[in-house]
Amino acid sequence: MKTLLLTTLSVLTLAITSTAALAVAQRLGPGDKTITFSDLSMTDGSPDDGTCKKRYGEGFTTKNHPDSTNDALKRGTDKGHDILVISIGGSVSEGIFSIENEYEIIFPGDESKTPIDVELAATGLVGTLEASGVFSDGTCRGTLHIKVEDQ
């Protein structure tokens, strides 16, 4: 009986967590998103050696990727980045949402096509379709602003 109860609670917790993560992922809504970057530097805080500017520039606009599926959420950008969403997380409370996502990005011009792991944390107000936060890819870090494009 105890095992059944624990199993039921585990499944219920997983369902609630998955639903919350999906709700946060959709908080900015569907469609293209413009992401602008600022305060780019190396992860240790030293000035950008050019790597970060080359990878992120001033920003880019994400678009649905033709290979995206329910099992593998992919995005592309207007600059040629290939993005695979690895994990989605965050929360919604009292009119504020947070996003804590992880991506693998293949940057344009990378002949080796080596994916770089990028972590992002951002917050916004429910209903505004904008969020601001920080990111790091292990080499570069900085701030970002996300805005849903008019549909």
mmCIF file with all atom_site columns, C-alpha atoms in Angstrom:
data_model
loop_
_atom_site.group_PDB
_atom_site.id
_atom_site.type_symbol
_atom_site.label_atom_id
_atom_site.label_alt_id
_atom_site.label_comp_id
_atom_site.label_asym_id
_atom_site.label_entity_id
_atom_site.label_seq_id
_atom_site.pdbx_PDB_ins_code
_atom_site.Cartn_x
_atom_site.Cartn_y
_atom_site.Cartn_z
_atom_site.occupancy
_atom_site.B_iso_or_equiv
_atom_site.pdbx_formal_charge
_atom_site.auth_seq_id
_atom_site.auth_comp_id
_atom_site.auth_asym_id
_atom_site.auth_atom_id
_atom_site.pdbx_PDB_model_num
ATOM 1   C CA . MET A 1 1   ? 0.000  0.000  0.000   1.00 0.00 ? 1   MET A CA 1
ATOM 2   C CA . LYS A 1 2   ? 2.819  2.373  0.922   1.00 0.00 ? 2   LYS A CA 1
ATOM 3   C CA . THR A 1 3   ? 4.585  1.640  -2.385  1.00 0.00 ? 3   THR A CA 1
ATOM 4   C CA . LEU A 1 4   ? 1.409  2.355  -4.341  1.00 0.00 ? 4   LEU A CA 1
ATOM 5   C CA . LEU A 1 5   ? 0.934  5.655  -2.527  1.00 0.00 ? 5   LEU A CA 1
ATOM 6   C CA . LEU A 1 6   ? 4.545  6.719  -3.145  1.00 0.00 ? 6   LEU A CA 1
ATOM 7   C CA . THR A 1 7   ? 4.317  5.723  -6.810  1.00 0.00 ? 7   THR A CA 1
ATOM 8   C CA . THR A 1 8   ? 1.098  7.689  -7.226  1.00 0.00 ? 8   THR A CA 1
ATOM 9   C CA . LEU A 1 9   ? 2.615  10.754 -5.562  1.00 0.00 ? 9   LEU A CA 1
ATOM 10  C CA . SER A 1 10  ? 5.735  10.501 -7.730  1.00 0.00 ? 10  SER A CA 1
ATOM 11  C CA . VAL A 1 11  ? 3.685  10.339 -10.930 1.00 0.00 ? 11  VAL A CA 1
ATOM 12  C CA . LEU A 1 12  ? 1.503  13.240 -9.790  1.00 0.00 ? 12  LEU A CA 1
ATOM 13  C CA . THR A 1 13  ? 4.566  15.338 -8.909  1.00 0.00 ? 13  THR A CA 1
ATOM 14  C CA . LEU A 1 14  ? 6.150  14.590 -12.294 1.00 0.00 ? 14  LEU A CA 1
ATOM 15  C CA . ALA A 1 15  ? 2.937  15.567 -14.106 1.00 0.00 ? 15  ALA A CA 1
ATOM 16  C CA . ILE A 1 16  ? 2.638  18.833 -12.180 1.00 0.00 ? 16  ILE A CA 1
ATOM 17  C CA . THR A 1 17  ? 6.317  19.677 -12.727 1.00 0.00 ? 17  THR A CA 1
ATOM 18  C CA . SER A 1 18  ? 6.125  18.878 -16.447 1.00 0.00 ? 18  SER A CA 1
ATOM 19  C CA . THR A 1 19  ? 2.964  20.946 -16.818 1.00 0.00 ? 19  THR A CA 1
ATOM 20  C CA . ALA A 1 20  ? 4.543  23.894 -14.976 1.00 0.00 ? 20  ALA A CA 1
ATOM 21  C CA . ALA A 1 21  ? 7.678  23.726 -17.128 1.00 0.00 ? 21  ALA A CA 1
ATOM 22  C CA . LEU A 1 22  ? 5.566  23.616 -20.277 1.00 0.00 ? 22  LEU A CA 1
ATOM 23  C CA . ALA A 1 23  ? 3.506  26.584 -19.050 1.00 0.00 ? 23  ALA A CA 1
ATOM 24  C CA . VAL A 1 24  ? 6.669  28.597 -18.418 1.00 0.00 ? 24  VAL A CA 1
ATOM 25  C CA . ALA A 1 25  ? 8.035  27.670 -21.842 1.00 0.00 ? 25  ALA A CA 1
ATOM 26  C CA . GLN A 1 26  ? 4.869  29.018 -23.410 1.00 0.00 ? 26  GLN A CA 1
ATOM 27  C CA . ARG A 1 27  ? 4.779  32.153 -21.197 1.00 0.00 ? 27  ARG A CA 1
ATOM 28  C CA . LEU A 1 28  ? 6.340  34.262 -23.940 1.00 0.00 ? 28  LEU A CA 1
ATOM 29  C CA . GLY A 1 29  ? 3.936  32.742 -26.445 1.00 0.00 ? 29  GLY A CA 1
ATOM 30  C CA . PRO A 1 30  ? 4.530  31.111 -29.799 1.00 0.00 ? 30  PRO A CA 1
ATOM 31  C CA . GLY A 1 31  ? 6.324  32.723 -32.682 1.00 0.00 ? 31  GLY A CA 1
ATOM 32  C CA . ASP A 1 32  ? 9.615  34.362 -33.457 1.00 0.00 ? 32  ASP A CA 1
ATOM 33  C CA . LYS A 1 33  ? 11.557 35.952 -30.623 1.00 0.00 ? 33  LYS A CA 1
ATOM 34  C CA . THR A 1 34  ? 14.157 38.698 -30.928 1.00 0.00 ? 34  THR A CA 1
ATOM 35  C CA . ILE A 1 35  ? 17.022 38.255 -28.486 1.00 0.00 ? 35  ILE A CA 1
ATOM 36  C CA . THR A 1 36  ? 19.435 41.115 -27.915 1.00 0.00 ? 36  THR A CA 1
ATOM 37  C CA . PHE A 1 37  ? 22.697 40.687 -26.040 1.00 0.00 ? 37  PHE A CA 1
ATOM 38  C CA . SER A 1 38  ? 24.735 43.181 -24.032 1.00 0.00 ? 38  SER A CA 1
ATOM 39  C CA . ASP A 1 39  ? 27.557 43.270 -21.485 1.00 0.00 ? 39  ASP A CA 1
ATOM 40  C CA . LEU A 1 40  ? 29.348 40.416 -23.266 1.00 0.00 ? 40  LEU A CA 1
ATOM 41  C CA . SER A 1 41  ? 32.496 39.217 -21.514 1.00 0.00 ? 41  SER A CA 1
ATOM 42  C CA . MET A 1 42  ? 34.454 36.050 -20.837 1.00 0.00 ? 42  MET A CA 1
ATOM 43  C CA . THR A 1 43  ? 32.980 33.913 -18.033 1.00 0.00 ? 43  THR A CA 1
ATOM 44  C CA . ASP A 1 44  ? 35.716 35.034 -15.644 1.00 0.00 ? 44  ASP A CA 1
ATOM 45  C CA . GLY A 1 45  ? 34.635 38.659 -16.145 1.00 0.00 ? 45  GLY A CA 1
ATOM 46  C CA . SER A 1 46  ? 37.559 39.658 -18.352 1.00 0.00 ? 46  SER A CA 1
ATOM 47  C CA . PRO A 1 47  ? 36.796 41.618 -21.532 1.00 0.00 ? 47  PRO A CA 1
ATOM 48  C CA . ASP A 1 48  ? 35.538 39.734 -24.575 1.00 0.00 ? 48  ASP A CA 1
ATOM 49  C CA . ASP A 1 49  ? 38.453 38.537 -26.719 1.00 0.00 ? 49  ASP A CA 1
ATOM 50  C CA . GLY A 1 50  ? 36.170 38.634 -29.783 1.00 0.00 ? 50  GLY A CA 1
ATOM 51  C CA . THR A 1 51  ? 34.714 35.152 -29.286 1.00 0.00 ? 51  THR A CA 1
ATOM 52  C CA . CYS A 1 52  ? 31.487 36.386 -27.682 1.00 0.00 ? 52  CYS A CA 1
ATOM 53  C CA . LYS A 1 53  ? 30.876 39.130 -30.238 1.00 0.00 ? 53  LYS A CA 1
ATOM 54  C CA . LYS A 1 54  ? 31.379 36.574 -33.027 1.00 0.00 ? 54  LYS A CA 1
ATOM 55  C CA . ARG A 1 55  ? 28.956 34.087 -31.436 1.00 0.00 ? 55  ARG A CA 1
ATOM 56  C CA . TYR A 1 56  ? 26.183 36.458 -30.333 1.00 0.00 ? 56  TYR A CA 1
ATOM 57  C CA . GLY A 1 57  ? 26.745 39.857 -31.980 1.00 0.00 ? 57  GLY A CA 1
ATOM 58  C CA . GLU A 1 58  ? 24.089 42.351 -30.995 1.00 0.00 ? 58  GLU A CA 1
ATOM 59  C CA . GLY A 1 59  ? 21.452 39.640 -31.200 1.00 0.00 ? 59  GLY A CA 1
ATOM 60  C CA . PHE A 1 60  ? 19.319 37.508 -33.488 1.00 0.00 ? 60  PHE A CA 1
ATOM 61  C CA . THR A 1 61  ? 15.746 36.431 -34.117 1.00 0.00 ? 61  THR A CA 1
ATOM 62  C CA . THR A 1 62  ? 14.783 32.823 -33.405 1.00 0.00 ? 62  THR A CA 1
ATOM 63  C CA . LYS A 1 63  ? 12.439 30.988 -35.741 1.00 0.00 ? 63  LYS A CA 1
ATOM 64  C CA . ASN A 1 64  ? 10.844 27.545 -35.804 1.00 0.00 ? 64  ASN A CA 1
ATOM 65  C CA . HIS A 1 65  ? 13.209 24.940 -37.226 1.00 0.00 ? 65  HIS A CA 1
ATOM 66  C CA . PRO A 1 66  ? 11.837 22.600 -39.922 1.00 0.00 ? 66  PRO A CA 1
ATOM 67  C CA . ASP A 1 67  ? 13.266 19.564 -38.047 1.00 0.00 ? 67  ASP A CA 1
ATOM 68  C CA . SER A 1 68  ? 11.521 20.456 -34.761 1.00 0.00 ? 68  SER A CA 1
ATOM 69  C CA . THR A 1 69  ? 9.307  17.732 -33.258 1.00 0.00 ? 69  THR A CA 1
ATOM 70  C CA . ASN A 1 70  ? 7.526  17.084 -29.978 1.00 0.00 ? 70  ASN A CA 1
ATOM 71  C CA . ASP A 1 71  ? 10.541 14.988 -28.945 1.00 0.00 ? 71  ASP A CA 1
ATOM 72  C CA . ALA A 1 72  ? 13.237 17.427 -30.089 1.00 0.00 ? 72  ALA A CA 1
ATOM 73  C CA . LEU A 1 73  ? 12.381 21.129 -29.930 1.00 0.00 ? 73  LEU A CA 1
ATOM 74  C CA . LYS A 1 74  ? 14.642 22.952 -32.374 1.00 0.00 ? 74  LYS A CA 1
ATOM 75  C CA . ARG A 1 75  ? 14.952 26.603 -33.345 1.00 0.00 ? 75  ARG A CA 1
ATOM 76  C CA . GLY A 1 76  ? 17.007 28.416 -35.961 1.00 0.00 ? 76  GLY A CA 1
ATOM 77  C CA . THR A 1 77  ? 17.946 32.086 -36.237 1.00 0.00 ? 77  THR A CA 1
ATOM 78  C CA . ASP A 1 78  ? 18.042 34.716 -38.933 1.00 0.00 ? 78  ASP A CA 1
ATOM 79  C CA . LYS A 1 79  ? 21.863 34.622 -38.611 1.00 0.00 ? 79  LYS A CA 1
ATOM 80  C CA . GLY A 1 80  ? 22.186 30.836 -39.114 1.00 0.00 ? 80  GLY A CA 1
ATOM 81  C CA . HIS A 1 81  ? 22.393 29.469 -35.558 1.00 0.00 ? 81  HIS A CA 1
ATOM 82  C CA . ASP A 1 82  ? 20.979 25.952 -34.985 1.00 0.00 ? 82  ASP A CA 1
ATOM 83  C CA . ILE A 1 83  ? 19.452 25.629 -31.512 1.00 0.00 ? 83  ILE A CA 1
ATOM 84  C CA . LEU A 1 84  ? 18.332 22.471 -29.712 1.00 0.00 ? 84  LEU A CA 1
ATOM 85  C CA . VAL A 1 85  ? 16.359 22.982 -26.506 1.00 0.00 ? 85  VAL A CA 1
ATOM 86  C CA . ILE A 1 86  ? 17.848 20.605 -23.900 1.00 0.00 ? 86  ILE A CA 1
ATOM 87  C CA . SER A 1 87  ? 15.823 21.510 -20.809 1.00 0.00 ? 87  SER A CA 1
ATOM 88  C CA . ILE A 1 88  ? 13.031 23.877 -19.873 1.00 0.00 ? 88  ILE A CA 1
ATOM 89  C CA . GLY A 1 89  ? 12.359 25.098 -16.355 1.00 0.00 ? 89  GLY A CA 1
ATOM 90  C CA . GLY A 1 90  ? 11.162 28.000 -14.292 1.00 0.00 ? 90  GLY A CA 1
ATOM 91  C CA . SER A 1 91  ? 8.127  29.104 -12.360 1.00 0.00 ? 91  SER A CA 1
ATOM 92  C CA . VAL A 1 92  ? 5.118  31.399 -12.390 1.00 0.00 ? 92  VAL A CA 1
ATOM 93  C CA . SER A 1 93  ? 3.981  33.232 -9.250  1.00 0.00 ? 93  SER A CA 1
ATOM 94  C CA . GLU A 1 94  ? 2.169  36.452 -8.392  1.00 0.00 ? 94  GLU A CA 1
ATOM 95  C CA . GLY A 1 95  ? 2.263  37.753 -11.979 1.00 0.00 ? 95  GLY A CA 1
ATOM 96  C CA . ILE A 1 96  ? 5.998  37.126 -12.455 1.00 0.00 ? 96  ILE A CA 1
ATOM 97  C CA . PHE A 1 97  ? 7.541  34.275 -14.428 1.00 0.00 ? 97  PHE A CA 1
ATOM 98  C CA . SER A 1 98  ? 11.054 32.907 -14.533 1.00 0.00 ? 98  SER A CA 1
ATOM 99  C CA . ILE A 1 99  ? 12.707 30.858 -17.248 1.00 0.00 ? 99  ILE A CA 1
ATOM 100 C CA . GLU A 1 100 ? 15.688 28.586 -16.634 1.00 0.00 ? 100 GLU A CA 1
ATOM 101 C CA . ASN A 1 101 ? 16.525 26.852 -19.910 1.00 0.00 ? 101 ASN A CA 1
ATOM 102 C CA . GLU A 1 102 ? 19.475 25.002 -21.369 1.00 0.00 ? 102 GLU A CA 1
ATOM 103 C CA . TYR A 1 103 ? 20.304 24.851 -25.077 1.00 0.00 ? 103 TYR A CA 1
ATOM 104 C CA . GLU A 1 104 ? 22.853 23.359 -27.441 1.00 0.00 ? 104 GLU A CA 1
ATOM 105 C CA . ILE A 1 105 ? 23.761 25.907 -30.104 1.00 0.00 ? 105 ILE A CA 1
ATOM 106 C CA . ILE A 1 106 ? 25.764 25.383 -33.276 1.00 0.00 ? 106 ILE A CA 1
ATOM 107 C CA . PHE A 1 107 ? 27.048 28.811 -34.266 1.00 0.00 ? 107 PHE A CA 1
ATOM 108 C CA . PRO A 1 108 ? 27.180 29.961 -37.897 1.00 0.00 ? 108 PRO A CA 1
ATOM 109 C CA . GLY A 1 109 ? 30.599 29.584 -39.483 1.00 0.00 ? 109 GLY A CA 1
ATOM 110 C CA . ASP A 1 110 ? 31.637 26.740 -37.127 1.00 0.00 ? 110 ASP A CA 1
ATOM 111 C CA . GLU A 1 111 ? 33.083 24.223 -39.591 1.00 0.00 ? 111 GLU A CA 1
ATOM 112 C CA . SER A 1 112 ? 33.205 21.485 -36.919 1.00 0.00 ? 112 SER A CA 1
ATOM 113 C CA . LYS A 1 113 ? 29.474 21.914 -36.130 1.00 0.00 ? 113 LYS A CA 1
ATOM 114 C CA . THR A 1 114 ? 30.309 21.429 -32.427 1.00 0.00 ? 114 THR A CA 1
ATOM 115 C CA . PRO A 1 115 ? 27.302 22.256 -30.223 1.00 0.00 ? 115 PRO A CA 1
ATOM 116 C CA . ILE A 1 116 ? 27.962 24.666 -27.351 1.00 0.00 ? 116 ILE A CA 1
ATOM 117 C CA . ASP A 1 117 ? 25.945 24.281 -24.132 1.00 0.00 ? 117 ASP A CA 1
ATOM 118 C CA . VAL A 1 118 ? 24.215 27.573 -23.219 1.00 0.00 ? 118 VAL A CA 1
ATOM 119 C CA . GLU A 1 119 ? 22.332 28.210 -19.979 1.00 0.00 ? 119 GLU A CA 1
ATOM 120 C CA . LEU A 1 120 ? 19.838 31.055 -19.645 1.00 0.00 ? 120 LEU A CA 1
ATOM 121 C CA . ALA A 1 121 ? 17.960 32.522 -16.685 1.00 0.00 ? 121 ALA A CA 1
ATOM 122 C CA . ALA A 1 122 ? 15.400 35.271 -17.290 1.00 0.00 ? 122 ALA A CA 1
ATOM 123 C CA . THR A 1 123 ? 12.355 36.845 -15.656 1.00 0.00 ? 123 THR A CA 1
ATOM 124 C CA . GLY A 1 124 ? 9.375  38.792 -16.905 1.00 0.00 ? 124 GLY A CA 1
ATOM 125 C CA . LEU A 1 125 ? 5.875  39.940 -16.086 1.00 0.00 ? 125 LEU A CA 1
ATOM 126 C CA . VAL A 1 126 ? 3.048  37.641 -17.156 1.00 0.00 ? 126 VAL A CA 1
ATOM 127 C CA . GLY A 1 127 ? 1.317  39.063 -20.231 1.00 0.00 ? 127 GLY A CA 1
ATOM 128 C CA . THR A 1 128 ? 4.122  41.394 -21.390 1.00 0.00 ? 128 THR A CA 1
ATOM 129 C CA . LEU A 1 129 ? 5.731  38.968 -23.885 1.00 0.00 ? 129 LEU A CA 1
ATOM 130 C CA . GLU A 1 130 ? 9.193  40.165 -22.796 1.00 0.00 ? 130 GLU A CA 1
ATOM 131 C CA . ALA A 1 131 ? 11.852 38.875 -20.419 1.00 0.00 ? 131 ALA A CA 1
ATOM 132 C CA . SER A 1 132 ? 15.349 39.935 -19.348 1.00 0.00 ? 132 SER A CA 1
ATOM 133 C CA . GLY A 1 133 ? 18.127 37.934 -17.778 1.00 0.00 ? 133 GLY A CA 1
ATOM 134 C CA . VAL A 1 134 ? 21.596 36.480 -18.041 1.00 0.00 ? 134 VAL A CA 1
ATOM 135 C CA . PHE A 1 135 ? 23.297 33.675 -19.948 1.00 0.00 ? 135 PHE A CA 1
ATOM 136 C CA . SER A 1 136 ? 26.559 31.746 -20.020 1.00 0.00 ? 136 SER A CA 1
ATOM 137 C CA . ASP A 1 137 ? 28.039 29.194 -22.399 1.00 0.00 ? 137 ASP A CA 1
ATOM 138 C CA . GLY A 1 138 ? 31.120 28.329 -20.360 1.00 0.00 ? 138 GLY A CA 1
ATOM 139 C CA . THR A 1 139 ? 33.258 30.715 -22.412 1.00 0.00 ? 139 THR A CA 1
ATOM 140 C CA . CYS A 1 140 ? 31.050 33.792 -22.719 1.00 0.00 ? 140 CYS A CA 1
ATOM 141 C CA . ARG A 1 141 ? 28.509 35.423 -20.458 1.00 0.00 ? 141 ARG A CA 1
ATOM 142 C CA . GLY A 1 142 ? 26.285 38.467 -20.624 1.00 0.00 ? 142 GLY A CA 1
ATOM 143 C CA . THR A 1 143 ? 22.828 39.907 -20.301 1.00 0.00 ? 143 THR A CA 1
ATOM 144 C CA . LEU A 1 144 ? 19.941 39.432 -22.688 1.00 0.00 ? 144 LEU A CA 1
ATOM 145 C CA . HIS A 1 145 ? 16.500 40.737 -23.508 1.00 0.00 ? 145 HIS A CA 1
ATOM 146 C CA . ILE A 1 146 ? 13.867 38.535 -25.179 1.00 0.00 ? 146 ILE A CA 1
ATOM 147 C CA . LYS A 1 147 ? 10.876 39.978 -27.027 1.00 0.00 ? 147 LYS A CA 1
ATOM 148 C CA . VAL A 1 148 ? 8.158  38.166 -28.961 1.00 0.00 ? 148 VAL A CA 1
ATOM 149 C CA . GLU A 1 149 ? 7.840  39.529 -32.485 1.00 0.00 ? 149 GLU A CA 1
ATOM 150 C CA . ASP A 1 150 ? 4.482  40.761 -33.759 1.00 0.00 ? 150 ASP A CA 1
ATOM 151 C CA . GLN A 1 151 ? 2.578  37.893 -35.269 1.00 0.00 ? 151 GLN A CA 1
#
